[in-house]
Coordinates of C-alpha atoms in Angstrom, one line a residue:
M3 CA 155.3 87.8 88.9
T4 CA 154.7 86.1 92.3
E5 CA 151.4 84.5 93.3
K6 CA 150.9 87.5 95.6
E7 CA 150.9 89.9 92.7
I8 CA 148.9 90.3 89.5
K9 CA 149.3 93.0 86.8
T10 CA 146.3 95.1 86.0
D11 CA 145.6 98.8 85.6
R12 CA 145.6 99.1 89.4
A13 CA 147.9 97.8 92.1
R14 CA 146.5 94.5 93.4
T15 CA 147.6 92.3 96.2
G16 CA 146.4 88.8 96.9
A17 CA 147.1 85.2 96.3
L18 CA 146.0 82.2 94.3
V19 CA 143.3 80.0 95.8
L20 CA 142.8 76.8 93.7
N21 CA 144.2 78.7 90.6
T22 CA 141.9 81.7 91.1
F23 CA 143.5 85.0 92.1
I24 CA 141.7 86.5 95.1
D25 CA 142.3 90.1 96.2
A26 CA 143.4 90.6 99.8
M27 CA 141.6 93.8 100.9
N28 CA 139.9 95.1 104.0
W29 CA 136.4 96.4 104.1
S30 CA 137.3 100.1 104.0
D31 CA 139.5 99.7 100.9
V32 CA 136.8 97.6 99.1
I33 CA 134.1 100.2 99.7
T34 CA 136.3 103.2 98.9
T35 CA 137.5 101.6 95.6
L36 CA 134.0 100.6 94.5
L37 CA 132.6 104.1 95.3
S38 CA 135.5 105.7 93.4
W39 CA 135.0 103.5 90.3
G40 CA 131.2 104.2 90.4
A41 CA 131.6 108.0 90.8
S42 CA 133.7 108.2 87.7
R43 CA 131.4 105.7 85.8
Q44 CA 134.3 103.3 85.1
P45 CA 133.2 100.1 83.5
R46 CA 134.4 97.5 86.1
A47 CA 133.8 93.8 86.8
V48 CA 133.7 92.7 90.4
C49 CA 133.1 89.1 91.5
L50 CA 133.0 87.3 94.8
C51 CA 134.5 83.9 95.1
N52 CA 133.6 81.2 97.5
V53 CA 134.7 77.5 97.6
H54 CA 132.0 76.5 95.1
S55 CA 133.2 79.1 92.6
A56 CA 136.9 78.3 93.1
V57 CA 136.3 74.5 92.7
T58 CA 134.0 75.0 89.7
A59 CA 136.6 77.2 88.0
L60 CA 139.0 74.3 88.0
D61 CA 137.0 72.5 85.4
N62 CA 134.9 75.4 83.9
T63 CA 137.4 77.3 81.7
D64 CA 134.7 80.0 80.9
L65 CA 134.3 80.7 84.6
A66 CA 138.0 80.7 85.2
D67 CA 138.5 83.2 82.4
A68 CA 135.7 85.4 83.7
L69 CA 137.3 85.5 87.2
K70 CA 140.7 86.1 85.8
A71 CA 139.4 89.1 83.7
S72 CA 137.6 90.7 86.7
D73 CA 138.9 93.9 88.1
M74 CA 138.4 92.6 91.7
V75 CA 137.7 89.2 93.1
L76 CA 136.8 89.1 96.8
P77 CA 136.9 86.2 99.3
D78 CA 133.2 85.4 99.7
G79 CA 133.6 82.4 102.1
E80 CA 135.5 81.8 105.2
P81 CA 137.7 79.0 103.7
I82 CA 138.9 81.4 101.0
A83 CA 139.8 84.0 103.7
W84 CA 141.5 81.2 105.7
V85 CA 143.8 80.5 102.7
L86 CA 144.6 84.1 102.3
R87 CA 145.5 84.4 106.0
Y88 CA 147.7 81.2 105.7
K89 CA 149.5 82.8 102.7
G90 CA 150.5 85.8 104.6
F91 CA 147.5 88.2 104.7
K92 CA 146.9 87.7 108.4
R93 CA 144.1 90.2 108.8
Q94 CA 142.0 89.1 105.8
T95 CA 138.3 88.7 106.6
R96 CA 135.5 87.3 104.6
I97 CA 133.8 89.8 102.2
A98 CA 130.4 88.2 101.8
G99 CA 128.2 89.4 98.9
P100 CA 125.1 90.1 101.0
D101 CA 127.1 92.1 103.5
L102 CA 128.9 94.0 100.7
M103 CA 125.6 94.9 99.1
L104 CA 124.3 96.5 102.4
K105 CA 127.5 98.3 103.1
L106 CA 127.6 99.9 99.7
C107 CA 123.9 100.9 99.9
E108 CA 124.6 102.4 103.3
A109 CA 127.5 104.5 101.9
L110 CA 125.5 105.4 98.7
Q111 CA 122.6 106.9 100.6
Y112 CA 124.7 109.9 101.3
S113 CA 125.5 110.6 97.7
S114 CA 123.7 111.3 94.4
A115 CA 125.1 108.0 93.0
G116 CA 122.6 105.2 92.6
V117 CA 122.2 101.5 92.1
F118 CA 120.5 99.2 89.6
L119 CA 119.1 95.7 90.6
F120 CA 119.5 93.1 87.8
G121 CA 118.4 89.5 88.3
S122 CA 115.9 87.3 90.1
S123 CA 112.1 87.5 89.8
E124 CA 109.8 90.6 89.7
E125 CA 108.4 89.6 93.1
I126 CA 111.8 89.4 94.7
L127 CA 112.9 92.7 93.2
R128 CA 109.8 94.4 94.5
H129 CA 110.3 93.2 98.0
L130 CA 114.1 93.9 97.7
Q131 CA 113.5 97.5 96.6
Q132 CA 111.0 98.1 99.3
N133 CA 113.3 96.8 102.0
L134 CA 116.3 98.7 100.8
E135 CA 114.4 101.9 100.6
K136 CA 113.1 101.4 104.1
Q137 CA 116.6 100.6 105.5
F138 CA 118.4 103.3 103.6
P139 CA 116.0 106.2 103.0
G140 CA 118.6 108.2 101.0
L141 CA 119.5 105.4 98.7
V142 CA 118.7 106.1 95.0
I143 CA 117.5 103.0 93.2
K144 CA 117.7 104.0 89.6
G145 CA 116.2 100.8 88.2
A146 CA 115.4 97.2 88.6
L147 CA 115.0 94.5 85.9
S148 CA 114.1 90.8 86.1
P149 CA 115.5 89.0 83.1
S150 CA 113.6 86.1 81.5
Y151 CA 114.6 82.6 82.4
G152 CA 116.6 80.4 80.1
D153 CA 118.9 81.5 77.3
W154 CA 118.6 85.1 76.1
T155 CA 118.4 86.3 72.5
Q156 CA 120.7 89.0 71.3
E157 CA 117.7 91.3 71.2
Q158 CA 117.0 90.6 74.9
E159 CA 120.7 91.1 75.8
S160 CA 120.7 94.4 74.1
H161 CA 117.5 95.5 75.8
Y162 CA 118.9 94.6 79.3
I163 CA 122.1 96.5 78.6
D164 CA 120.3 99.5 77.2
S165 CA 118.0 99.6 80.2
I166 CA 120.9 99.6 82.6
N167 CA 122.8 102.3 80.6
R168 CA 119.7 104.5 80.4
S169 CA 119.3 104.4 84.1
G170 CA 122.6 106.1 84.7
A171 CA 123.3 103.8 87.7
E172 CA 126.8 103.8 89.0
I173 CA 126.7 100.5 90.8
I174 CA 124.8 97.5 89.2
F175 CA 124.1 94.6 91.5
V176 CA 123.9 91.4 89.5
G177 CA 122.0 88.5 91.1
L178 CA 122.0 85.7 88.5
G179 CA 123.8 83.0 90.5
C180 CA 127.1 81.3 89.8
P181 CA 128.4 80.9 87.2
R182 CA 125.9 82.7 85.1
Q183 CA 126.4 86.1 86.7
E184 CA 130.2 85.9 86.4
L185 CA 130.0 85.0 82.7
W186 CA 127.5 87.8 82.0
I187 CA 129.6 90.3 83.9
A188 CA 132.7 89.3 82.0
K189 CA 130.9 89.5 78.7
H190 CA 129.3 92.9 79.2
S191 CA 131.6 94.7 81.7
R192 CA 132.9 97.0 79.0
D193 CA 129.5 97.7 77.6
I194 CA 128.2 99.4 80.7
P195 CA 129.8 102.5 82.3
G196 CA 129.4 101.4 85.9
V197 CA 130.5 98.8 88.4
L198 CA 129.0 95.4 87.7
L199 CA 129.0 93.5 91.0
G200 CA 127.9 89.9 91.3
V201 CA 126.2 89.4 94.6
G202 CA 124.7 85.9 94.2
A203 CA 121.9 85.1 96.6
A204 CA 121.9 88.5 98.3
F205 CA 118.7 89.5 96.5
D206 CA 116.8 86.6 98.1
F207 CA 118.3 87.3 101.5
H208 CA 117.5 91.0 101.6
A209 CA 114.1 90.5 100.0
G210 CA 113.2 88.2 102.9
A211 CA 112.7 85.2 100.7
I212 CA 115.5 83.2 102.3
Q213 CA 116.9 83.5 105.8
R214 CA 120.7 83.6 106.2
A215 CA 122.4 81.2 108.5
P216 CA 123.3 82.6 112.0
E217 CA 126.6 84.5 112.1
F218 CA 128.4 81.8 114.1
M219 CA 127.5 79.2 111.5
R220 CA 128.8 81.5 108.7
R221 CA 132.0 81.9 110.6

């Protein structure tokens, strides 16, 4: 197996970046794949990897294992996309979590499938839900849950999973921050019939709590 290939239950193309395999995909293929997985209620783990994540995974074996076990790992960060382009994927662009979240919501507003918002505070979730419903009138938000701070008991974990499952959401946005969201997704991805997608600080951005840097700075 070359560094541009990885064996899973689907064909994947990409390359290693600091020992983390990153999928080389365009926006259209990412959205199409995620919508397909969600429509068929497939339990899937999807993570986004930036430089911080890739560097942290060098020393954090739990994070490295979580990324390795994911069904899709996307280049969230220009330097990661640069490396993919250097390794032969000339058209690779950055797939940023906040942008991916909005593109998925835009696509989902024309279907009966819905999303679940898991993470952050109740206040952030309230503003986030209001903003998403205003921007995407047809979007179905099937639930939102702000977990408690600190370590969770098994009873709390079970409650969170049951709440998500009862909602019937096809896409579950997970905003717990790195590496907690990646570890949680890896631990529970097969317990939830839907796509678990870690989006980092996207909740704060889209709730209006934090302003994103201008596009030219992100580039």
